[in-house]
PDB file of C-alpha atoms in Angstrom:
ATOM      1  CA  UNK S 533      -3.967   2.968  99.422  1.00 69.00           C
ATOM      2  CA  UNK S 534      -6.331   2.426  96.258  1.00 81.00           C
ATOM      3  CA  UNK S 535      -9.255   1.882  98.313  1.00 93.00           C
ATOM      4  CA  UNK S 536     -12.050   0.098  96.127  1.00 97.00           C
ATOM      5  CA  UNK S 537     -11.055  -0.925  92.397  1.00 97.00           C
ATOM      6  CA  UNK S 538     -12.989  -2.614  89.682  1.00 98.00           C
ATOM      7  CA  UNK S 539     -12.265  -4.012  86.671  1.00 97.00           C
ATOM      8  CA  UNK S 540     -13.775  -3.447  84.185  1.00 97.00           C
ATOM      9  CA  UNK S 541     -14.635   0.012  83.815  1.00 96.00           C
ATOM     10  CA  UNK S 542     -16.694  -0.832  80.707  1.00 96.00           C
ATOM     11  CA  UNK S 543     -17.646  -3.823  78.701  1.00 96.00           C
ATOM     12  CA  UNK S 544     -20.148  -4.994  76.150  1.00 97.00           C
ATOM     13  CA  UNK S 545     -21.523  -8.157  75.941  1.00 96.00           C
ATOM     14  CA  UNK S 546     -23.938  -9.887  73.291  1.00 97.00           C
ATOM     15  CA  UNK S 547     -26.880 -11.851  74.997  1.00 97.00           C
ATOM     16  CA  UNK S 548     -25.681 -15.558  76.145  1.00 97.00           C
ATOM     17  CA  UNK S 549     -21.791 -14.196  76.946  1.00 97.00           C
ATOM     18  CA  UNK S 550     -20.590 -14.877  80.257  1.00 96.00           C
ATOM     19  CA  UNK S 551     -18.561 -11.926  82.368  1.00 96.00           C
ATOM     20  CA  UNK S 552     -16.907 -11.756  85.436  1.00 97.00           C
ATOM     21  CA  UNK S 553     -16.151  -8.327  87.385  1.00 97.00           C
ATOM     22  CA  UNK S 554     -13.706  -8.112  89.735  1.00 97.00           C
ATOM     23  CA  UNK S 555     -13.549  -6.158  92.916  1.00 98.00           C
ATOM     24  CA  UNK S 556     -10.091  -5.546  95.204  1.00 98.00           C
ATOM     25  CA  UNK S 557     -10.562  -3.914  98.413  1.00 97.00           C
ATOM     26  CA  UNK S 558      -6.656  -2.972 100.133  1.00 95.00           C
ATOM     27  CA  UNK S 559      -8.383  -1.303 103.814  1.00 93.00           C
ATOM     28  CA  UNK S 560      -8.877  -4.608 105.156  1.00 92.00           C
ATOM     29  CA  UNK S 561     -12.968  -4.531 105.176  1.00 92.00           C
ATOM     30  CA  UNK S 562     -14.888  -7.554 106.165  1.00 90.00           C
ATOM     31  CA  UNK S 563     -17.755  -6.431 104.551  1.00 90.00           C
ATOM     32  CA  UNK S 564     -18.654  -6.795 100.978  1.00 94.00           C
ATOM     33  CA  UNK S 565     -21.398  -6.104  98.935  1.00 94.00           C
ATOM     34  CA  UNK S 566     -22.121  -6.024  94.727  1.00 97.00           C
ATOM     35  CA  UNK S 567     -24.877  -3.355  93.630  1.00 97.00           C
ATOM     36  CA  UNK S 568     -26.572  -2.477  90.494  1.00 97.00           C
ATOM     37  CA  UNK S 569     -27.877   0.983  89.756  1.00 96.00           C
ATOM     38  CA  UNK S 570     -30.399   1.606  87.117  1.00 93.00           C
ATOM     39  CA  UNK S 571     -32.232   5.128  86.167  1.00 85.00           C
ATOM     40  CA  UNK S 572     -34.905   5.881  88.648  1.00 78.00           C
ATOM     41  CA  UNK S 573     -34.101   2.874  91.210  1.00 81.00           C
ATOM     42  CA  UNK S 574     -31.516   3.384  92.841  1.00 84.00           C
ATOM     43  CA  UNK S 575     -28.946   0.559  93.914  1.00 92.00           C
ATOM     44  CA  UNK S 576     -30.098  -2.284  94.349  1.00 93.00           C
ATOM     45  CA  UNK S 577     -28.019  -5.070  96.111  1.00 92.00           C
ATOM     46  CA  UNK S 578     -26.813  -8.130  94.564  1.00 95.00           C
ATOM     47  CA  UNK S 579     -25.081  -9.924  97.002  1.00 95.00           C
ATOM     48  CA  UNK S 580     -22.801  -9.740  99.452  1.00 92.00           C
ATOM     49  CA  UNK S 581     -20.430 -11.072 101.999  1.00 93.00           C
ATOM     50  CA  UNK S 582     -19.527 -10.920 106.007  1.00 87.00           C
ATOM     51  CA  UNK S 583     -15.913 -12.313 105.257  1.00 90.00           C
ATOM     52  CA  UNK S 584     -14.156 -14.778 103.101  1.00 93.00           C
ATOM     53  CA  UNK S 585     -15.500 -18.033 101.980  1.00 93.00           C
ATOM     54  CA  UNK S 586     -19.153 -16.931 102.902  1.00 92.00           C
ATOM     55  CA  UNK S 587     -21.814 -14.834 100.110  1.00 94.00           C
ATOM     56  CA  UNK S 588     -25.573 -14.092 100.346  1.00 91.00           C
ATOM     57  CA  UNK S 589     -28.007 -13.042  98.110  1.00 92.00           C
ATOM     58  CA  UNK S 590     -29.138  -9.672  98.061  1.00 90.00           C
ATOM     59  CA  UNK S 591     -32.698  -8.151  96.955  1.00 88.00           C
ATOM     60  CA  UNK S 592     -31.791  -8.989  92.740  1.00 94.00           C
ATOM     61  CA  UNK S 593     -29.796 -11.863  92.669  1.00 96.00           C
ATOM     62  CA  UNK S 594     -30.530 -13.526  89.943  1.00 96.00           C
ATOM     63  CA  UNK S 595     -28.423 -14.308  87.064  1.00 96.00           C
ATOM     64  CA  UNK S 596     -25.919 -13.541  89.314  1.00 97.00           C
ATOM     65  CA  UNK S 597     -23.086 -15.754  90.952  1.00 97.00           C
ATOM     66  CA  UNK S 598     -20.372 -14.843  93.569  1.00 97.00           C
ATOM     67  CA  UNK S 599     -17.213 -15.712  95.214  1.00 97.00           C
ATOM     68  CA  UNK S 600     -15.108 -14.248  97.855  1.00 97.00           C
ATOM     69  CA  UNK S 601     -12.453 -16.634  98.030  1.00 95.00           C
ATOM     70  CA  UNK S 602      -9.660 -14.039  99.315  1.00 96.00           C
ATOM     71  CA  UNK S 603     -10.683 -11.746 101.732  1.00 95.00           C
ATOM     72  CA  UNK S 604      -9.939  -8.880  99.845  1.00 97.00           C
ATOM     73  CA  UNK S 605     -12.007 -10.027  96.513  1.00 97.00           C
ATOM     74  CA  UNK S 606     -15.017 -10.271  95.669  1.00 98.00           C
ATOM     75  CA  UNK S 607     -15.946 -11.252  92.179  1.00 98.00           C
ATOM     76  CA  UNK S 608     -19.314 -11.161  90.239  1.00 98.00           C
ATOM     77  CA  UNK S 609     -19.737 -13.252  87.448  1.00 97.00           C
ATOM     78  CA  UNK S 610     -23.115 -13.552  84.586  1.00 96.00           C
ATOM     79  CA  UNK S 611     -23.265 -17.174  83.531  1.00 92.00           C
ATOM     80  CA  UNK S 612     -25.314 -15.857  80.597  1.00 96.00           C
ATOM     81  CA  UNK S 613     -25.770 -12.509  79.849  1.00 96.00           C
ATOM     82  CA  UNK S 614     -29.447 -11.186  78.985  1.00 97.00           C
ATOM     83  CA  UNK S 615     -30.128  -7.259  77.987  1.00 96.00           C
ATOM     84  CA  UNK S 616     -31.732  -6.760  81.153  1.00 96.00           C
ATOM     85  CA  UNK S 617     -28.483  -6.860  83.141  1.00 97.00           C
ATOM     86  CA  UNK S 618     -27.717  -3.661  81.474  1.00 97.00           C
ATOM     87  CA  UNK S 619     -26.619  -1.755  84.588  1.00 97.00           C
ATOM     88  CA  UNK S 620     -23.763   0.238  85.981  1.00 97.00           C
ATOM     89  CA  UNK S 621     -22.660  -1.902  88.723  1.00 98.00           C
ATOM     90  CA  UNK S 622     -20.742  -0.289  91.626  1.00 98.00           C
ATOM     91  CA  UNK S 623     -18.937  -2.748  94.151  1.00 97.00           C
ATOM     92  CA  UNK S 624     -18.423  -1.705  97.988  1.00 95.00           C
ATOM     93  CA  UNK S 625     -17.037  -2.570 101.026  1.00 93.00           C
ATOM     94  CA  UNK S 626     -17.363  -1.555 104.893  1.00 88.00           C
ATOM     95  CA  UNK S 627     -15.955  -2.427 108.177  1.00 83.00           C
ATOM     96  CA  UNK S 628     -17.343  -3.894 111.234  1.00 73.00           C
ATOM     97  CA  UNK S 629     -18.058  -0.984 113.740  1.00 66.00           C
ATOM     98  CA  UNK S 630     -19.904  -0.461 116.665  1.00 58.00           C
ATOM     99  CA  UNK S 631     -21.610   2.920 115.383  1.00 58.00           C
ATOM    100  CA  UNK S 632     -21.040   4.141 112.140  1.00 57.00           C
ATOM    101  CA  UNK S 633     -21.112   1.304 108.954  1.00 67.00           C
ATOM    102  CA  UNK S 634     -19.919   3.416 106.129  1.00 80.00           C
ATOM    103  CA  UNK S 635     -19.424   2.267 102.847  1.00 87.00           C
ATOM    104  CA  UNK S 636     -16.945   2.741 100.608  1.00 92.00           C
ATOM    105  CA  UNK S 637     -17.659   2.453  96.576  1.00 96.00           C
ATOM    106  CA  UNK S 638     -15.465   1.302  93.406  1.00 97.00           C
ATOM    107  CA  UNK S 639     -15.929   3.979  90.515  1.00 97.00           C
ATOM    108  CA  UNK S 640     -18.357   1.196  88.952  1.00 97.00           C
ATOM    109  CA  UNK S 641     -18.785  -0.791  85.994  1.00 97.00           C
ATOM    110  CA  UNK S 642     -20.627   0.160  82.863  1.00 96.00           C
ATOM    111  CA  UNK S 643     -22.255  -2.937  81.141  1.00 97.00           C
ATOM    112  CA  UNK S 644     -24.491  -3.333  78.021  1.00 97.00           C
ATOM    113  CA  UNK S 645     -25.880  -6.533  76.827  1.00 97.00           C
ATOM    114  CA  UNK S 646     -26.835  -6.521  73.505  1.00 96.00           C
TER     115      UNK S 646
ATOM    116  CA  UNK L 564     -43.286  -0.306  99.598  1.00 74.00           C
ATOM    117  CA  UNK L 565     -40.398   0.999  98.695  1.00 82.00           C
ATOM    118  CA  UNK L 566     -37.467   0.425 101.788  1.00 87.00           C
ATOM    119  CA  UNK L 567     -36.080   4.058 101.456  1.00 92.00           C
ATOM    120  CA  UNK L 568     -38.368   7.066  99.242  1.00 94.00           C
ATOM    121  CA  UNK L 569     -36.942  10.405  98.365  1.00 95.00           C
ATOM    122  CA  UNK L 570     -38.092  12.962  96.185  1.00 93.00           C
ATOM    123  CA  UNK L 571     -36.411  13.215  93.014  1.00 92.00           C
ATOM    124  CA  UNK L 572     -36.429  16.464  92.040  1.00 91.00           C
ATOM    125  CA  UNK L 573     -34.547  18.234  90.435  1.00 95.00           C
ATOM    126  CA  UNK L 574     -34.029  20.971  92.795  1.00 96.00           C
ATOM    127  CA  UNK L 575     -33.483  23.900  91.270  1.00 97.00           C
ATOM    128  CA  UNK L 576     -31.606  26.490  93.159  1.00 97.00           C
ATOM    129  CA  UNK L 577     -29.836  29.941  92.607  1.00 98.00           C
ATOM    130  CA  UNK L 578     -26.011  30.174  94.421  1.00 98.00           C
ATOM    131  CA  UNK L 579     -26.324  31.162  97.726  1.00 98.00           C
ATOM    132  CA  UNK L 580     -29.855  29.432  98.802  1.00 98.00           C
ATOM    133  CA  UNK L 581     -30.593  27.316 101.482  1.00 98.00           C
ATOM    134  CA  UNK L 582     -32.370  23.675 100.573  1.00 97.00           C
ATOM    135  CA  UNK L 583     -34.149  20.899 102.074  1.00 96.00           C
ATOM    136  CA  UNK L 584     -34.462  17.355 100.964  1.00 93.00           C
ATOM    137  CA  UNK L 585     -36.449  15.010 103.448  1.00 94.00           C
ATOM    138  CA  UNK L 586     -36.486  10.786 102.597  1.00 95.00           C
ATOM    139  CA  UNK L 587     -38.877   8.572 104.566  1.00 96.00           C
ATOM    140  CA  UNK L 588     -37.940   4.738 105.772  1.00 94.00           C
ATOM    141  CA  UNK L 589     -40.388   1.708 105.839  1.00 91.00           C
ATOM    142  CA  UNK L 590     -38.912   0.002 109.067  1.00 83.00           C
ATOM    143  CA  UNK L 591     -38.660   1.647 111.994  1.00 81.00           C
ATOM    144  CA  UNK L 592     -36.135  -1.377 113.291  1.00 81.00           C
ATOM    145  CA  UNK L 593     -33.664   0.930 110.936  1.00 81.00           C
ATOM    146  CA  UNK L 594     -30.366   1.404 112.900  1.00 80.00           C
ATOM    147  CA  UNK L 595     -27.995   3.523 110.861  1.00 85.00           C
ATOM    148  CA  UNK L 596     -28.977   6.290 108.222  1.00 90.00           C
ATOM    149  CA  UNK L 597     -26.632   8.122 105.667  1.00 92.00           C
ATOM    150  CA  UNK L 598     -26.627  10.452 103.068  1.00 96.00           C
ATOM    151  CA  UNK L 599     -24.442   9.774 100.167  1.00 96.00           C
ATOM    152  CA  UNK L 600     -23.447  11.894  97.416  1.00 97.00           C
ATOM    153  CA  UNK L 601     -22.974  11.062  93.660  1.00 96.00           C
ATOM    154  CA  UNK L 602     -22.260  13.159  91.380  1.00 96.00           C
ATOM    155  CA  UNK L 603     -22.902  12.692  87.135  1.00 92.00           C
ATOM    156  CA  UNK L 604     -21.322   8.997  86.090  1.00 89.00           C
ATOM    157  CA  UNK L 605     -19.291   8.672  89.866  1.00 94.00           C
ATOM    158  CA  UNK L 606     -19.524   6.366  92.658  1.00 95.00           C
ATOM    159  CA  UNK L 607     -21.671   7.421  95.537  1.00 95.00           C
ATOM    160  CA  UNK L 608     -19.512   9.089  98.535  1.00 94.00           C
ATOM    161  CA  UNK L 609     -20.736   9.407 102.023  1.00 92.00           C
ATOM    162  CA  UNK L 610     -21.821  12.996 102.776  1.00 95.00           C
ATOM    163  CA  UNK L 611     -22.774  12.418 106.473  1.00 92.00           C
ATOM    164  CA  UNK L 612     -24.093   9.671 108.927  1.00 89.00           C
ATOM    165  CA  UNK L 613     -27.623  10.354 110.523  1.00 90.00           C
ATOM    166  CA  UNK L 614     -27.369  10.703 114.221  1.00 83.00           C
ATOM    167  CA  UNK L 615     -30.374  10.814 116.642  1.00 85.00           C
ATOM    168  CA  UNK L 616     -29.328  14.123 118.099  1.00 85.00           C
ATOM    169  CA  UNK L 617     -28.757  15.434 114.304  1.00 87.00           C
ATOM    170  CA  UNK L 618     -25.280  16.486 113.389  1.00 91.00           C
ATOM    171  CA  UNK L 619     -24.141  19.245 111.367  1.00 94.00           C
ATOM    172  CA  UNK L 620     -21.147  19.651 109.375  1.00 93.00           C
ATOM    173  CA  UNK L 621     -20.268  23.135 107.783  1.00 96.00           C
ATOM    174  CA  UNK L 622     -22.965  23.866 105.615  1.00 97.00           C
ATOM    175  CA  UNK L 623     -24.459  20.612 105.680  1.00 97.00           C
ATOM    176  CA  UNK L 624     -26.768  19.534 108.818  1.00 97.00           C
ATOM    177  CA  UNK L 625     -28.867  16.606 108.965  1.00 96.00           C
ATOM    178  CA  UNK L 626     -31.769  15.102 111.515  1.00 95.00           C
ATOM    179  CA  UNK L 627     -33.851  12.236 111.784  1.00 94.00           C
ATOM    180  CA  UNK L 628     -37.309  11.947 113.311  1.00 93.00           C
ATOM    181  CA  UNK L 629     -37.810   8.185 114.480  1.00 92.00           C
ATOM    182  CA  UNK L 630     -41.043   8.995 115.504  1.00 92.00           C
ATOM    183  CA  UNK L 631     -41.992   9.881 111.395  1.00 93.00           C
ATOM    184  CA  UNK L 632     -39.424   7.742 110.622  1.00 93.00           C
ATOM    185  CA  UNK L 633     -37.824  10.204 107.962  1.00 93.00           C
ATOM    186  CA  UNK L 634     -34.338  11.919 107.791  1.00 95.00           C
ATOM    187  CA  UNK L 635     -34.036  15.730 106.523  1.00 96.00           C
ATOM    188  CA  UNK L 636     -30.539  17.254 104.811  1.00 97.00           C
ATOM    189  CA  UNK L 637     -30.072  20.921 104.870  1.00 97.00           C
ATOM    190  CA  UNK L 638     -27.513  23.042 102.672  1.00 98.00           C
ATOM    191  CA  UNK L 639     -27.326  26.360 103.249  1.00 98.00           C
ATOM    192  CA  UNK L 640     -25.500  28.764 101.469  1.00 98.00           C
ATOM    193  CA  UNK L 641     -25.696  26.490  98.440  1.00 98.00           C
ATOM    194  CA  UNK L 642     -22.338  26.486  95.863  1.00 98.00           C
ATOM    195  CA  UNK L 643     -22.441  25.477  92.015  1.00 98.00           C
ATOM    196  CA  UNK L 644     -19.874  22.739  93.615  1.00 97.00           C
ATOM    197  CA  UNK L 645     -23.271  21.457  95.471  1.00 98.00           C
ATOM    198  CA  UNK L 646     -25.012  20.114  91.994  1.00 98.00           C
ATOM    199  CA  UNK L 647     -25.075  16.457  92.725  1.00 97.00           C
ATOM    200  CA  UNK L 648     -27.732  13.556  93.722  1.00 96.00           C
ATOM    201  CA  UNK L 649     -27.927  12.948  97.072  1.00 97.00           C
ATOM    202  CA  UNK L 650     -29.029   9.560  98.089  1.00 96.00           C
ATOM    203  CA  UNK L 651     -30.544   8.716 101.465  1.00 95.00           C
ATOM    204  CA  UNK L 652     -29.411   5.255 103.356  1.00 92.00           C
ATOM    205  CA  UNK L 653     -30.804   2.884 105.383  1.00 90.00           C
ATOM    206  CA  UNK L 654     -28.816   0.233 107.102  1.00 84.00           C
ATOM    207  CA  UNK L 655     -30.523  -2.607 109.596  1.00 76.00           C
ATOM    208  CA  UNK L 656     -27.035  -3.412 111.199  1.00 68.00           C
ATOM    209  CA  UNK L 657     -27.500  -6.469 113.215  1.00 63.00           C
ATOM    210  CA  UNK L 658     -24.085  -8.911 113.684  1.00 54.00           C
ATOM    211  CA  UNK L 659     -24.514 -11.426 110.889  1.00 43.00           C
ATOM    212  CA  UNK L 660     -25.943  -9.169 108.001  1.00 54.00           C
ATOM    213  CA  UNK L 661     -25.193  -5.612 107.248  1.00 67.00           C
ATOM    214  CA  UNK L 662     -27.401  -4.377 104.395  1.00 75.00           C
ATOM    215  CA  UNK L 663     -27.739  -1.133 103.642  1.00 84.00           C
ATOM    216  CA  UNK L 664     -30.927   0.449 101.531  1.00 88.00           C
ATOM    217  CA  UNK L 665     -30.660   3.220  99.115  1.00 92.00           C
ATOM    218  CA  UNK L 666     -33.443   5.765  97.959  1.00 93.00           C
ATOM    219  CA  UNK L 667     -33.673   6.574  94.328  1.00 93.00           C
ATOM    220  CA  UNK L 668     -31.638  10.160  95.398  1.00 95.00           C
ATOM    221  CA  UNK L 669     -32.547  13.759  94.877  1.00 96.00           C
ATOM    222  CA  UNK L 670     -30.576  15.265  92.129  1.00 96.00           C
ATOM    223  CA  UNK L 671     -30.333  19.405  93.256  1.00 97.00           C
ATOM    224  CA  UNK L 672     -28.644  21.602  90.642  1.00 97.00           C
ATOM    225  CA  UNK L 673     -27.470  24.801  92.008  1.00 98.00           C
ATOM    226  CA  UNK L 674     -27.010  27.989  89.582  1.00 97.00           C
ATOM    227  CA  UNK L 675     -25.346  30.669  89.149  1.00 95.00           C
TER     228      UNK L 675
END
């Protein structure tokens, strides 16, 4: 049981490059959800997902597309990288429950646009 | 406004102390509340969930004042294992949506 995996773990891009990340989940979640973190702001959410076939933006999602065409998937892609995407982006998932709607985290991906 | 607001610290703490970190919420429609912990270059791990009662777990205990809308962590007995940033969580729940908000954290380094 892997839990949350991403791939990459690093990568740097020159300004214009396209990118997608990927993101496996193996417990089954319904939920997921594609953060960025940056110094002093916390994460942020990019988008997300309530199950497969369906995405919503989050609070940044520009520059940003998604898909979640297997349940357990959810990819991220930048259709043209700009420096400002520099980030460490973190990908999660979470269950439906009645009480408790804990989320679980990948180990993240570390991204510089040059 | 910022969704979630904690204090960024660093706390600075000798082995053995007992700390405090408080984080205050915009909306008070807020259903679920968390604290995480992250440590240096990780992914963020939940510590505990928030309950209305407040819940304690070993050394770790945890309330939340609707009322003030703010949720407290307490460590006592502090360990150099303890050195992390702790980041509080807000989550609207609702069936269609569930988004969660994260403060900046609190980054507490405990020493020897």
């Amino acid at each position: 049981n892997a839990g949350v995996t991403q791939t990459p773990k690093f990568r740097v891009l020159k300004t214009g490059q396209s990118m997608t990340l990927l993101c496996a989940q193996d417990m089954n979640h319904e939920y997921m959800y594609w953060y960025r973190q940056d110094p002093g702001m916390g994460l942020r959410l990019i988008h997300y997902s309530v199950g497969e076939g369906t995405t919503a933006k989050g609070e940044v999602p520009d520059g940003y597309n998604v898909s979640r065409l297997k349940k357990q998937n959810f990819l991220l892609g930048l259709e043209s990288a700009a420096p400002s995407q520099t980030s460490v982006y973190f990908c999660a998932s979470s269950r439906i429950a009645e009480r408790s709607y804990e989320q679980y985290f990948g180990p993240g991906t570390r991204l510089t646009v040059t | 406004r910022k969704e979630v607001e904690q204090d960024p610290g660093p706390f600075n703490v000798p082995e053995g102390a007992t700390v405090a970190f408080n984080c205050t919420y915009s909306n008070s429609a807020s259903q679920s509340f968390f604290w995480y912990r992250q440590d240096c270059r990780k992914e963020p791990k939940l510590l505990m969930s928030v309950y209305s009662s407040g819940n304690e777990d070993g050394r770790f205990t945890a309330q939340l004042n609707r009322a003030s809308q703010y949720i407290s962590l307490l460590i006592r007995d502090s360990k150099l294992s303890d050195s992390a940033t702790y980041l509080c969580v807000v989550n609207k729940g609702g069936y269609n949506f569930n988004k969660f908000y994260f403060g900046s954290g609190t980054k507490l380094n405990v020493k020897p």
